[in-house]
């Protein structure tokens, strides 16, 4: 099966998301700007809104930001919610954003880092679909207790927070649940996309590949670092958020180190100080990552990226990437005429 040259691009995931091609432009703090989200959706994949990126980095009022994206595409868009307790102080904010997203017609949601139950309860009555980020079987079992519709399987090649299992291990461990699985991590070129679908994934989520695009507003130094890097340059550091995050190894990262210090580790383990420590990391990293996006190397050589850098050779438009991937894996020329219409 893996030696076939093409595959069917219509999957349970494309039916859920109501899109033509099983490709997600993953939520990325701070790289998800509205133009990138819209371009991915317009090309037949689906762009995911990262709310802090939209409001804090790119300075949109949340509702106006969605309406701006809507002015660029009428095709489905998605919304990413972090539902973890350590950001409990943002819980009211997340709920308010979710209400606005639903009012504005968003129907596809990706939840991360916590119990997605309240999101499922809120969106299912209006026809919403929820996929939850998981890194192993135990997380998947927990997510399925909340009756999520699908799983985003974050593997050990991913940019951002990474998992510890390979794409092959994850699909084997999770396929028995009978839910659509999306491969997140390590997809840099079209052959990776085809291979993921042939392994049994119903779609892919890409982050790093979409940073090196014309629509992504990140600093040119960041895009150049992605083009130059190979997977051997990607290391996981705990210094950004307290848990491993994939970054490109640079002299700055070498100075920073990869492991959280002993005091931070102790505070992260302790039930009472854990939330405080995570909040500290979150605030610190939100600010630093925003600086990196805007100032490039003039701030710090601090670039989040996954091992998919291997297949990324030039800055392209997000639409060209999606059409090229679809044509390669689907075995036909750009079939945008067959795109499903927005039915949100
Ligand atoms: C710079 C960067 C920021 C990210 N931020 C988020 C985020 O805010 N929320 C989230 O759920 N995933 C985030 N991710 C993960 C991506 O959505 C996606 O799952 C991942 O990038 C896939 O791996 P790849 O980079 O190899 O394509 C981020 C990834 C990167 C590279």
mmCIF file of C-alpha atoms and ligand atoms in Angstrom:
data_model
loop_
_atom_site.group_PDB
_atom_site.id
_atom_site.type_symbol
_atom_site.label_atom_id
_atom_site.label_comp_id
_atom_site.label_asym_id
_atom_site.label_seq_id
_atom_site.Cartn_x
_atom_site.Cartn_y
_atom_site.Cartn_z
ATOM 1 C CA UNK A 1 0.000 0.000 0.000
ATOM 2 C CA UNK A 2 2.816 2.418 0.869
ATOM 3 C CA UNK A 3 4.299 2.135 -2.631
ATOM 4 C CA UNK A 4 1.185 3.534 -4.330
ATOM 5 C CA UNK A 5 1.853 6.852 -5.989
ATOM 6 C CA UNK A 6 -1.371 8.633 -5.057
ATOM 7 C CA UNK A 7 -4.245 8.414 -2.617
ATOM 8 C CA UNK A 8 -7.791 9.622 -2.075
ATOM 9 C CA UNK A 9 -7.864 13.118 -0.619
ATOM 10 C CA UNK A 10 -11.421 12.885 0.622
ATOM 11 C CA UNK A 11 -11.292 11.573 4.193
ATOM 12 C CA UNK A 12 -13.380 11.595 7.365
ATOM 13 C CA UNK A 13 -11.431 14.688 8.344
ATOM 14 C CA UNK A 14 -12.191 16.620 5.117
ATOM 15 C CA UNK A 15 -15.853 15.707 5.579
ATOM 16 C CA UNK A 16 -15.784 16.972 9.177
ATOM 17 C CA UNK A 17 -14.014 20.215 8.285
ATOM 18 C CA UNK A 18 -15.910 20.592 4.975
ATOM 19 C CA UNK A 19 -12.743 21.204 3.001
ATOM 20 C CA UNK A 20 -11.240 19.866 -0.215
ATOM 21 C CA UNK A 21 -7.773 18.815 0.920
ATOM 22 C CA UNK A 22 -6.782 17.192 4.246
ATOM 23 C CA UNK A 23 -4.242 19.855 5.170
ATOM 24 C CA UNK A 24 -4.341 22.037 8.281
ATOM 25 C CA UNK A 25 -2.263 25.179 8.626
ATOM 26 C CA UNK A 26 -1.755 24.670 12.369
ATOM 27 C CA UNK A 27 -2.263 27.366 14.973
ATOM 28 C CA UNK A 28 1.056 29.049 15.692
ATOM 29 C CA UNK A 29 1.862 31.540 18.371
ATOM 30 C CA UNK A 30 3.155 34.056 17.254
ATOM 31 C CA UNK A 31 3.154 33.195 13.529
ATOM 32 C CA UNK A 32 -0.579 32.827 12.772
ATOM 33 C CA UNK A 33 -1.517 36.122 11.155
ATOM 34 C CA UNK A 34 -4.933 36.513 9.506
ATOM 35 C CA UNK A 35 -3.566 36.537 5.951
ATOM 36 C CA UNK A 36 -1.888 33.161 6.478
ATOM 37 C CA UNK A 37 -4.990 31.592 8.035
ATOM 38 C CA UNK A 38 -7.122 32.874 5.155
ATOM 39 C CA UNK A 39 -4.689 31.765 2.435
ATOM 40 C CA UNK A 40 -4.616 28.180 3.726
ATOM 41 C CA UNK A 41 -8.407 28.010 3.799
ATOM 42 C CA UNK A 42 -8.855 29.707 0.452
ATOM 43 C CA UNK A 43 -6.599 27.098 -1.181
ATOM 44 C CA UNK A 44 -8.787 24.233 0.048
ATOM 45 C CA UNK A 45 -7.034 23.319 3.315
ATOM 46 C CA UNK A 46 -8.000 24.921 6.625
ATOM 47 C CA UNK A 47 -6.258 27.718 8.497
ATOM 48 C CA UNK A 48 -6.536 27.744 12.274
ATOM 49 C CA UNK A 49 -6.822 30.963 14.284
ATOM 50 C CA UNK A 50 -4.489 31.220 17.298
ATOM 51 C CA UNK A 51 -6.318 33.767 19.467
ATOM 52 C CA UNK A 52 -3.305 35.241 21.288
ATOM 53 C CA UNK A 53 -1.449 35.586 18.032
ATOM 54 C CA UNK A 54 -4.440 37.350 16.489
ATOM 55 C CA UNK A 55 -5.021 39.762 19.373
ATOM 56 C CA UNK A 56 -1.744 40.236 21.262
ATOM 57 C CA UNK A 57 0.770 39.936 18.401
ATOM 58 C CA UNK A 58 -1.188 41.085 15.359
ATOM 59 C CA UNK A 59 -3.335 43.547 17.319
ATOM 60 C CA UNK A 60 -6.816 42.674 16.090
ATOM 61 C CA UNK A 61 -9.901 42.832 18.189
ATOM 62 C CA UNK A 62 -10.892 39.140 18.165
ATOM 63 C CA UNK A 63 -14.238 39.562 16.350
ATOM 64 C CA UNK A 64 -12.818 42.088 13.893
ATOM 65 C CA UNK A 65 -9.906 39.748 13.210
ATOM 66 C CA UNK A 66 -12.278 36.921 12.274
ATOM 67 C CA UNK A 67 -14.252 39.304 10.074
ATOM 68 C CA UNK A 68 -11.040 40.390 8.371
ATOM 69 C CA UNK A 69 -10.187 36.732 7.662
ATOM 70 C CA UNK A 70 -13.735 36.305 6.376
ATOM 71 C CA UNK A 71 -13.169 39.226 3.986
ATOM 72 C CA UNK A 72 -10.269 37.223 2.495
ATOM 73 C CA UNK A 73 -12.000 33.854 2.256
ATOM 74 C CA UNK A 74 -15.494 32.466 2.665
ATOM 75 C CA UNK A 75 -14.200 28.909 3.103
ATOM 76 C CA UNK A 76 -14.066 27.148 6.495
ATOM 77 C CA UNK A 77 -11.598 28.371 9.107
ATOM 78 C CA UNK A 78 -10.778 26.850 12.483
ATOM 79 C CA UNK A 79 -10.021 28.054 15.987
ATOM 80 C CA UNK A 80 -7.426 26.760 18.491
ATOM 81 C CA UNK A 81 -8.189 26.794 22.215
ATOM 82 C CA UNK A 82 -5.789 25.960 25.002
ATOM 83 C CA UNK A 83 -7.968 24.424 27.674
ATOM 84 C CA UNK A 84 -5.290 23.683 30.281
ATOM 85 C CA UNK A 85 -5.836 24.550 33.959
ATOM 86 C CA UNK A 86 -2.547 26.423 34.339
ATOM 87 C CA UNK A 87 -4.016 29.139 32.144
ATOM 88 C CA UNK A 88 -7.214 29.108 34.197
ATOM 89 C CA UNK A 89 -7.071 32.834 34.584
ATOM 90 C CA UNK A 90 -7.686 32.988 30.823
ATOM 91 C CA UNK A 91 -10.600 30.576 31.021
ATOM 92 C CA UNK A 92 -13.240 33.306 30.914
ATOM 93 C CA UNK A 93 -11.397 34.898 28.031
ATOM 94 C CA UNK A 94 -11.265 31.574 26.151
ATOM 95 C CA UNK A 95 -14.999 31.058 26.719
ATOM 96 C CA UNK A 96 -15.775 34.564 25.455
ATOM 97 C CA UNK A 97 -13.591 33.996 22.374
ATOM 98 C CA UNK A 98 -15.288 30.662 21.742
ATOM 99 C CA UNK A 99 -18.719 32.316 21.847
ATOM 100 C CA UNK A 100 -17.576 34.954 19.356
ATOM 101 C CA UNK A 101 -16.032 32.346 17.053
ATOM 102 C CA UNK A 102 -19.294 30.386 17.065
ATOM 103 C CA UNK A 103 -21.303 33.565 16.396
ATOM 104 C CA UNK A 104 -19.007 34.372 13.491
ATOM 105 C CA UNK A 105 -19.650 30.974 11.910
ATOM 106 C CA UNK A 106 -16.523 29.018 12.878
ATOM 107 C CA UNK A 107 -17.365 25.311 13.147
ATOM 108 C CA UNK A 108 -14.000 23.550 13.403
ATOM 109 C CA UNK A 109 -12.073 23.612 16.690
ATOM 110 C CA UNK A 110 -8.744 22.242 17.811
ATOM 111 C CA UNK A 111 -8.273 21.992 21.558
ATOM 112 C CA UNK A 112 -4.974 21.475 23.353
ATOM 113 C CA UNK A 113 -3.550 20.730 26.799
ATOM 114 C CA UNK A 114 -6.530 19.949 29.004
ATOM 115 C CA UNK A 115 -10.087 18.646 29.131
ATOM 116 C CA UNK A 116 -11.990 19.621 25.958
ATOM 117 C CA UNK A 117 -15.358 18.704 27.478
ATOM 118 C CA UNK A 118 -16.733 22.246 27.763
ATOM 119 C CA UNK A 119 -15.794 23.027 24.155
ATOM 120 C CA UNK A 120 -17.591 19.899 22.893
ATOM 121 C CA UNK A 121 -20.674 20.802 24.946
ATOM 122 C CA UNK A 122 -20.659 24.361 23.606
ATOM 123 C CA UNK A 123 -20.157 23.659 19.898
ATOM 124 C CA UNK A 124 -21.822 20.318 19.206
ATOM 125 C CA UNK A 125 -25.380 21.703 19.397
ATOM 126 C CA UNK A 126 -24.510 24.100 16.544
ATOM 127 C CA UNK A 127 -22.849 21.435 14.412
ATOM 128 C CA UNK A 128 -19.279 22.179 15.549
ATOM 129 C CA UNK A 129 -16.491 19.627 15.308
ATOM 130 C CA UNK A 130 -13.723 19.272 17.917
ATOM 131 C CA UNK A 131 -10.316 17.653 17.370
ATOM 132 C CA UNK A 132 -7.985 17.392 20.366
ATOM 133 C CA UNK A 133 -4.146 17.429 20.437
ATOM 134 C CA UNK A 134 -2.665 14.208 21.835
ATOM 135 C CA UNK A 135 0.852 12.808 22.160
ATOM 136 C CA UNK A 136 0.103 9.224 23.216
ATOM 137 C CA UNK A 137 -2.598 6.652 23.864
ATOM 138 C CA UNK A 138 -3.264 7.787 27.434
ATOM 139 C CA UNK A 139 -4.000 11.358 26.329
ATOM 140 C CA UNK A 140 -6.188 10.034 23.519
ATOM 141 C CA UNK A 141 -8.256 7.935 25.936
ATOM 142 C CA UNK A 142 -8.830 11.006 28.116
ATOM 143 C CA UNK A 143 -9.824 13.145 25.142
ATOM 144 C CA UNK A 144 -12.239 10.498 23.910
ATOM 145 C CA UNK A 145 -13.978 10.546 27.305
ATOM 146 C CA UNK A 146 -15.060 14.042 26.237
ATOM 147 C CA UNK A 147 -16.343 12.554 22.974
ATOM 148 C CA UNK A 148 -14.131 14.601 20.659
ATOM 149 C CA UNK A 149 -14.591 13.979 16.936
ATOM 150 C CA UNK A 150 -10.941 13.423 16.010
ATOM 151 C CA UNK A 151 -7.364 13.490 17.247
ATOM 152 C CA UNK A 152 -4.410 15.654 16.248
ATOM 153 C CA UNK A 153 -1.483 13.283 16.781
ATOM 154 C CA UNK A 154 1.539 15.383 17.765
ATOM 155 C CA UNK A 155 4.687 13.383 17.088
ATOM 156 C CA UNK A 156 8.385 13.593 17.907
ATOM 157 C CA UNK A 157 9.205 15.571 14.746
ATOM 158 C CA UNK A 158 6.757 18.431 15.373
ATOM 159 C CA UNK A 159 7.502 22.117 15.687
ATOM 160 C CA UNK A 160 6.208 23.843 18.831
ATOM 161 C CA UNK A 161 5.491 21.471 21.733
ATOM 162 C CA UNK A 162 6.468 18.053 20.520
ATOM 163 C CA UNK A 163 5.525 14.510 21.445
ATOM 164 C CA UNK A 164 7.804 11.552 22.064
ATOM 165 C CA UNK A 165 6.411 8.985 19.605
ATOM 166 C CA UNK A 166 6.997 8.682 15.868
ATOM 167 C CA UNK A 167 4.175 9.169 13.333
ATOM 168 C CA UNK A 168 4.169 5.386 12.763
ATOM 169 C CA UNK A 169 3.942 4.565 16.491
ATOM 170 C CA UNK A 170 1.094 7.024 16.997
ATOM 171 C CA UNK A 171 -1.024 5.800 14.120
ATOM 172 C CA UNK A 172 -0.577 2.211 15.282
ATOM 173 C CA UNK A 173 -1.444 3.080 18.885
ATOM 174 C CA UNK A 174 -4.507 5.167 18.037
ATOM 175 C CA UNK A 175 -6.115 3.710 14.920
ATOM 176 C CA UNK A 176 -8.161 1.276 16.997
ATOM 177 C CA UNK A 177 -10.226 4.148 18.415
ATOM 178 C CA UNK A 178 -11.922 4.529 15.045
ATOM 179 C CA UNK A 179 -11.603 8.319 15.012
ATOM 180 C CA UNK A 180 -9.964 10.366 12.260
ATOM 181 C CA UNK A 181 -6.283 10.903 13.058
ATOM 182 C CA UNK A 182 -4.317 13.928 11.858
ATOM 183 C CA UNK A 183 -0.529 13.706 11.673
ATOM 184 C CA UNK A 184 1.109 16.772 13.262
ATOM 185 C CA UNK A 185 4.854 16.998 12.795
ATOM 186 C CA UNK A 186 7.473 16.298 10.209
ATOM 187 C CA UNK A 187 5.497 17.147 7.072
ATOM 188 C CA UNK A 188 7.702 19.434 4.990
ATOM 189 C CA UNK A 189 7.200 18.256 1.448
ATOM 190 C CA UNK A 190 4.574 16.515 -0.626
ATOM 191 C CA UNK A 191 6.012 13.023 -0.273
ATOM 192 C CA UNK A 192 5.668 13.318 3.533
ATOM 193 C CA UNK A 193 2.018 14.261 3.061
ATOM 194 C CA UNK A 194 1.312 11.292 0.791
ATOM 195 C CA UNK A 195 3.122 8.949 3.160
ATOM 196 C CA UNK A 196 1.098 10.147 6.165
ATOM 197 C CA UNK A 197 -2.164 9.519 4.315
ATOM 198 C CA UNK A 198 -0.979 6.104 3.210
ATOM 199 C CA UNK A 199 -0.078 5.231 6.807
ATOM 200 C CA UNK A 200 -3.721 5.716 7.695
ATOM 201 C CA UNK A 201 -3.894 9.356 8.767
ATOM 202 C CA UNK A 202 -6.968 11.257 7.627
ATOM 203 C CA UNK A 203 -4.992 14.482 7.262
ATOM 204 C CA UNK A 204 -1.907 16.416 8.253
ATOM 205 C CA UNK A 205 -1.275 19.510 10.324
ATOM 206 C CA UNK A 206 1.732 21.582 9.298
ATOM 207 C CA UNK A 207 3.288 24.498 11.099
ATOM 208 C CA UNK A 208 6.924 25.039 10.148
ATOM 209 C CA UNK A 209 6.247 24.720 6.388
ATOM 210 C CA UNK A 210 3.705 27.565 6.614
ATOM 211 C CA UNK A 211 6.105 29.939 8.386
ATOM 212 C CA UNK A 212 8.238 30.027 5.224
ATOM 213 C CA UNK A 213 5.407 31.510 3.147
ATOM 214 C CA UNK A 214 4.763 34.865 1.546
ATOM 215 C CA UNK A 215 1.636 35.359 3.668
ATOM 216 C CA UNK A 216 3.306 34.718 7.036
ATOM 217 C CA UNK A 217 4.296 38.068 8.541
ATOM 218 C CA UNK A 218 7.177 36.758 10.582
ATOM 219 C CA UNK A 219 10.630 38.378 10.310
ATOM 220 C CA UNK A 220 12.654 37.398 7.168
ATOM 221 C CA UNK A 221 15.493 36.175 9.455
ATOM 222 C CA UNK A 222 13.127 33.519 10.827
ATOM 223 C CA UNK A 223 12.136 32.318 7.350
ATOM 224 C CA UNK A 224 15.803 32.275 6.263
ATOM 225 C CA UNK A 225 16.717 30.199 9.334
ATOM 226 C CA UNK A 226 14.059 27.612 8.380
ATOM 227 C CA UNK A 227 15.330 27.381 4.800
ATOM 228 C CA UNK A 228 18.901 26.947 5.987
ATOM 229 C CA UNK A 229 18.276 24.421 8.784
ATOM 230 C CA UNK A 230 18.258 20.644 8.478
ATOM 231 C CA UNK A 231 16.639 18.245 10.927
ATOM 232 C CA UNK A 232 20.056 17.787 12.591
ATOM 233 C CA UNK A 233 19.799 21.437 13.717
ATOM 234 C CA UNK A 234 16.483 20.913 15.536
ATOM 235 C CA UNK A 235 16.704 20.504 19.313
ATOM 236 C CA UNK A 236 14.105 20.378 22.057
ATOM 237 C CA UNK A 237 14.455 22.930 24.844
ATOM 238 C CA UNK A 238 12.518 23.189 28.110
ATOM 239 C CA UNK A 239 13.681 26.763 28.633
ATOM 240 C CA UNK A 240 10.757 28.351 26.808
ATOM 241 C CA UNK A 241 7.717 26.857 28.488
ATOM 242 C CA UNK A 242 8.978 24.301 30.999
ATOM 243 C CA UNK A 243 8.188 21.389 28.630
ATOM 244 C CA UNK A 244 10.119 20.458 25.461
ATOM 245 C CA UNK A 245 9.677 22.812 22.495
ATOM 246 C CA UNK A 246 11.411 22.302 19.132
ATOM 247 C CA UNK A 247 13.752 25.083 18.073
ATOM 248 C CA UNK A 248 16.591 25.589 15.619
ATOM 249 C CA UNK A 249 19.925 25.245 17.363
ATOM 250 C CA UNK A 250 21.743 28.600 17.314
ATOM 251 C CA UNK A 251 24.497 30.135 19.485
ATOM 252 C CA UNK A 252 21.725 31.787 21.517
ATOM 253 C CA UNK A 253 20.044 28.411 22.196
ATOM 254 C CA UNK A 254 23.436 26.933 23.128
ATOM 255 C CA UNK A 255 23.894 29.688 25.709
ATOM 256 C CA UNK A 256 20.338 29.273 27.002
ATOM 257 C CA UNK A 257 20.639 25.477 27.367
ATOM 258 C CA UNK A 258 18.024 22.808 26.827
ATOM 259 C CA UNK A 259 16.967 21.699 30.308
ATOM 260 C CA UNK A 260 14.888 23.615 32.835
ATOM 261 C CA UNK A 261 17.058 24.472 35.864
ATOM 262 C CA UNK A 262 16.743 22.516 39.161
ATOM 263 C CA UNK A 263 14.614 25.181 40.865
ATOM 264 C CA UNK A 264 12.252 25.494 37.907
ATOM 265 C CA UNK A 265 11.955 21.684 37.795
ATOM 266 C CA UNK A 266 11.121 21.519 41.488
ATOM 267 C CA UNK A 267 8.504 24.256 41.148
ATOM 268 C CA UNK A 268 7.013 22.547 38.074
ATOM 269 C CA UNK A 269 6.649 19.259 39.982
ATOM 270 C CA UNK A 270 5.054 20.707 43.082
ATOM 271 C CA UNK A 271 1.248 20.738 42.806
ATOM 272 C CA UNK A 272 0.946 24.132 44.514
ATOM 273 C CA UNK A 273 3.662 25.983 42.589
ATOM 274 C CA UNK A 274 3.184 24.246 39.230
ATOM 275 C CA UNK A 275 0.496 26.645 37.967
ATOM 276 C CA UNK A 276 2.433 29.692 39.102
ATOM 277 C CA UNK A 277 5.571 28.456 37.358
ATOM 278 C CA UNK A 278 3.709 27.660 34.138
ATOM 279 C CA UNK A 279 2.109 31.106 34.187
ATOM 280 C CA UNK A 280 5.542 32.669 34.606
ATOM 281 C CA UNK A 281 6.872 30.663 31.656
ATOM 282 C CA UNK A 282 3.811 31.503 29.584
ATOM 283 C CA UNK A 283 4.060 35.255 30.150
ATOM 284 C CA UNK A 284 7.800 35.253 29.597
ATOM 285 C CA UNK A 285 7.663 33.190 26.412
ATOM 286 C CA UNK A 286 4.694 35.065 24.931
ATOM 287 C CA UNK A 287 6.664 38.288 25.143
ATOM 288 C CA UNK A 288 9.959 36.816 23.890
ATOM 289 C CA UNK A 289 8.367 35.038 20.940
ATOM 290 C CA UNK A 290 6.577 38.215 19.911
ATOM 291 C CA UNK A 291 9.912 40.067 19.921
ATOM 292 C CA UNK A 292 11.505 37.340 17.779
ATOM 293 C CA UNK A 293 8.733 37.576 15.221
ATOM 294 C CA UNK A 294 9.035 41.340 14.933
ATOM 295 C CA UNK A 295 12.757 42.010 15.367
ATOM 296 C CA UNK A 296 14.420 38.855 14.045
ATOM 297 C CA UNK A 297 18.078 38.309 14.892
ATOM 298 C CA UNK A 298 18.285 41.857 16.199
ATOM 299 C CA UNK A 299 16.451 40.446 19.228
ATOM 300 C CA UNK A 300 17.649 36.840 19.599
ATOM 301 C CA UNK A 301 18.299 33.824 17.347
ATOM 302 C CA UNK A 302 15.368 31.985 18.781
ATOM 303 C CA UNK A 303 13.349 30.163 16.114
ATOM 304 C CA UNK A 304 10.703 27.522 16.839
ATOM 305 C CA UNK A 305 10.639 24.906 14.082
ATOM 306 C CA UNK A 306 10.282 21.158 13.627
ATOM 307 C CA UNK A 307 12.207 18.504 11.756
ATOM 308 C CA UNK A 308 10.116 19.180 8.662
ATOM 309 C CA UNK A 309 12.744 21.871 7.884
ATOM 310 C CA UNK A 310 14.481 19.162 5.835
ATOM 311 C CA UNK A 311 11.937 19.462 3.027
ATOM 312 C CA UNK A 312 11.570 23.261 3.035
ATOM 313 C CA UNK A 313 13.679 24.889 0.350
ATOM 314 C CA UNK A 314 11.987 28.155 -0.547
ATOM 315 C CA UNK A 315 9.483 30.729 0.578
ATOM 316 C CA UNK A 316 6.247 30.086 -1.332
ATOM 317 C CA UNK A 317 2.645 31.128 -1.018
ATOM 318 C CA UNK A 318 0.533 28.953 1.271
ATOM 319 C CA UNK A 319 -1.876 28.368 -1.605
ATOM 320 C CA UNK A 320 0.881 27.087 -3.903
ATOM 321 C CA UNK A 321 2.058 24.677 -1.206
ATOM 322 C CA UNK A 322 -1.418 23.264 -0.624
ATOM 323 C CA UNK A 323 -2.193 22.910 -4.342
ATOM 324 C CA UNK A 324 1.175 21.288 -5.001
ATOM 325 C CA UNK A 325 0.731 18.797 -2.133
ATOM 326 C CA UNK A 326 -2.822 17.979 -3.247
ATOM 327 C CA UNK A 327 -1.822 17.527 -6.873
ATOM 328 C CA UNK A 328 1.036 15.229 -5.879
ATOM 329 C CA UNK A 329 -0.877 13.062 -3.415
ATOM 330 C CA UNK A 330 -4.192 13.139 -5.237
ATOM 331 C CA UNK A 331 -2.610 12.447 -8.601
ATOM 332 C CA UNK A 332 -4.312 15.219 -10.497
ATOM 333 C CA UNK A 333 -3.788 18.836 -11.398
ATOM 334 C CA UNK A 334 -5.123 21.530 -9.097
ATOM 335 C CA UNK A 335 -8.757 20.638 -8.665
ATOM 336 C CA UNK A 336 -9.886 23.821 -6.982
ATOM 337 C CA UNK A 337 -13.076 23.748 -9.060
ATOM 338 C CA UNK A 338 -14.168 20.824 -6.935
ATOM 339 C CA UNK A 339 -13.696 22.708 -3.663
ATOM 340 C CA UNK A 340 -16.597 22.337 -1.348
ATOM 341 C CA UNK A 341 -18.492 25.503 -0.686
ATOM 342 C CA UNK A 342 -18.595 27.072 2.736
ATOM 343 C CA UNK A 343 -21.558 25.703 4.565
ATOM 344 C CA UNK A 344 -20.954 27.203 7.979
HETATM 345 C C1 LIG B 1 6.241 28.527 15.797
HETATM 346 C C2 LIG B 1 5.203 27.517 16.181
HETATM 347 C C3 LIG B 1 4.199 27.881 17.056
HETATM 348 C C4 LIG B 1 3.183 26.985 17.407
HETATM 349 N N1 LIG B 1 2.174 27.404 18.238
HETATM 350 C C5 LIG B 1 1.141 26.556 18.504
HETATM 351 C C6 LIG B 1 0.032 27.015 19.271
HETATM 352 O O1 LIG B 1 -0.034 28.163 19.692
HETATM 353 N N2 LIG B 1 -0.985 26.130 19.506
HETATM 354 C C7 LIG B 1 -0.945 24.847 19.020
HETATM 355 O O2 LIG B 1 -1.896 24.080 19.276
HETATM 356 N N3 LIG B 1 0.098 24.395 18.287
HETATM 357 C C8 LIG B 1 1.122 25.227 18.002
HETATM 358 N N4 LIG B 1 2.161 24.801 17.203
HETATM 359 C C9 LIG B 1 2.105 23.448 16.593
HETATM 360 C C10 LIG B 1 1.546 23.500 15.149
HETATM 361 O O3 LIG B 1 0.197 23.871 15.130
HETATM 362 C C11 LIG B 1 1.725 22.141 14.437
HETATM 363 O O4 LIG B 1 1.050 21.121 15.121
HETATM 364 C C12 LIG B 1 3.192 21.750 14.315
HETATM 365 O O5 LIG B 1 3.934 22.858 13.865
HETATM 366 C C13 LIG B 1 3.366 20.603 13.338
HETATM 367 O O6 LIG B 1 4.734 20.314 13.181
HETATM 368 P P1 LIG B 1 5.637 20.919 11.988
HETATM 369 O O7 LIG B 1 6.104 22.237 12.475
HETATM 370 O O8 LIG B 1 6.709 19.923 11.826
HETATM 371 O O9 LIG B 1 4.788 21.049 10.762
HETATM 372 C C14 LIG B 1 3.198 25.669 16.869
HETATM 373 C C15 LIG B 1 4.234 25.306 15.986
HETATM 374 C C16 LIG B 1 5.223 26.206 15.634
HETATM 375 C C17 LIG B 1 6.285 25.789 14.649
#
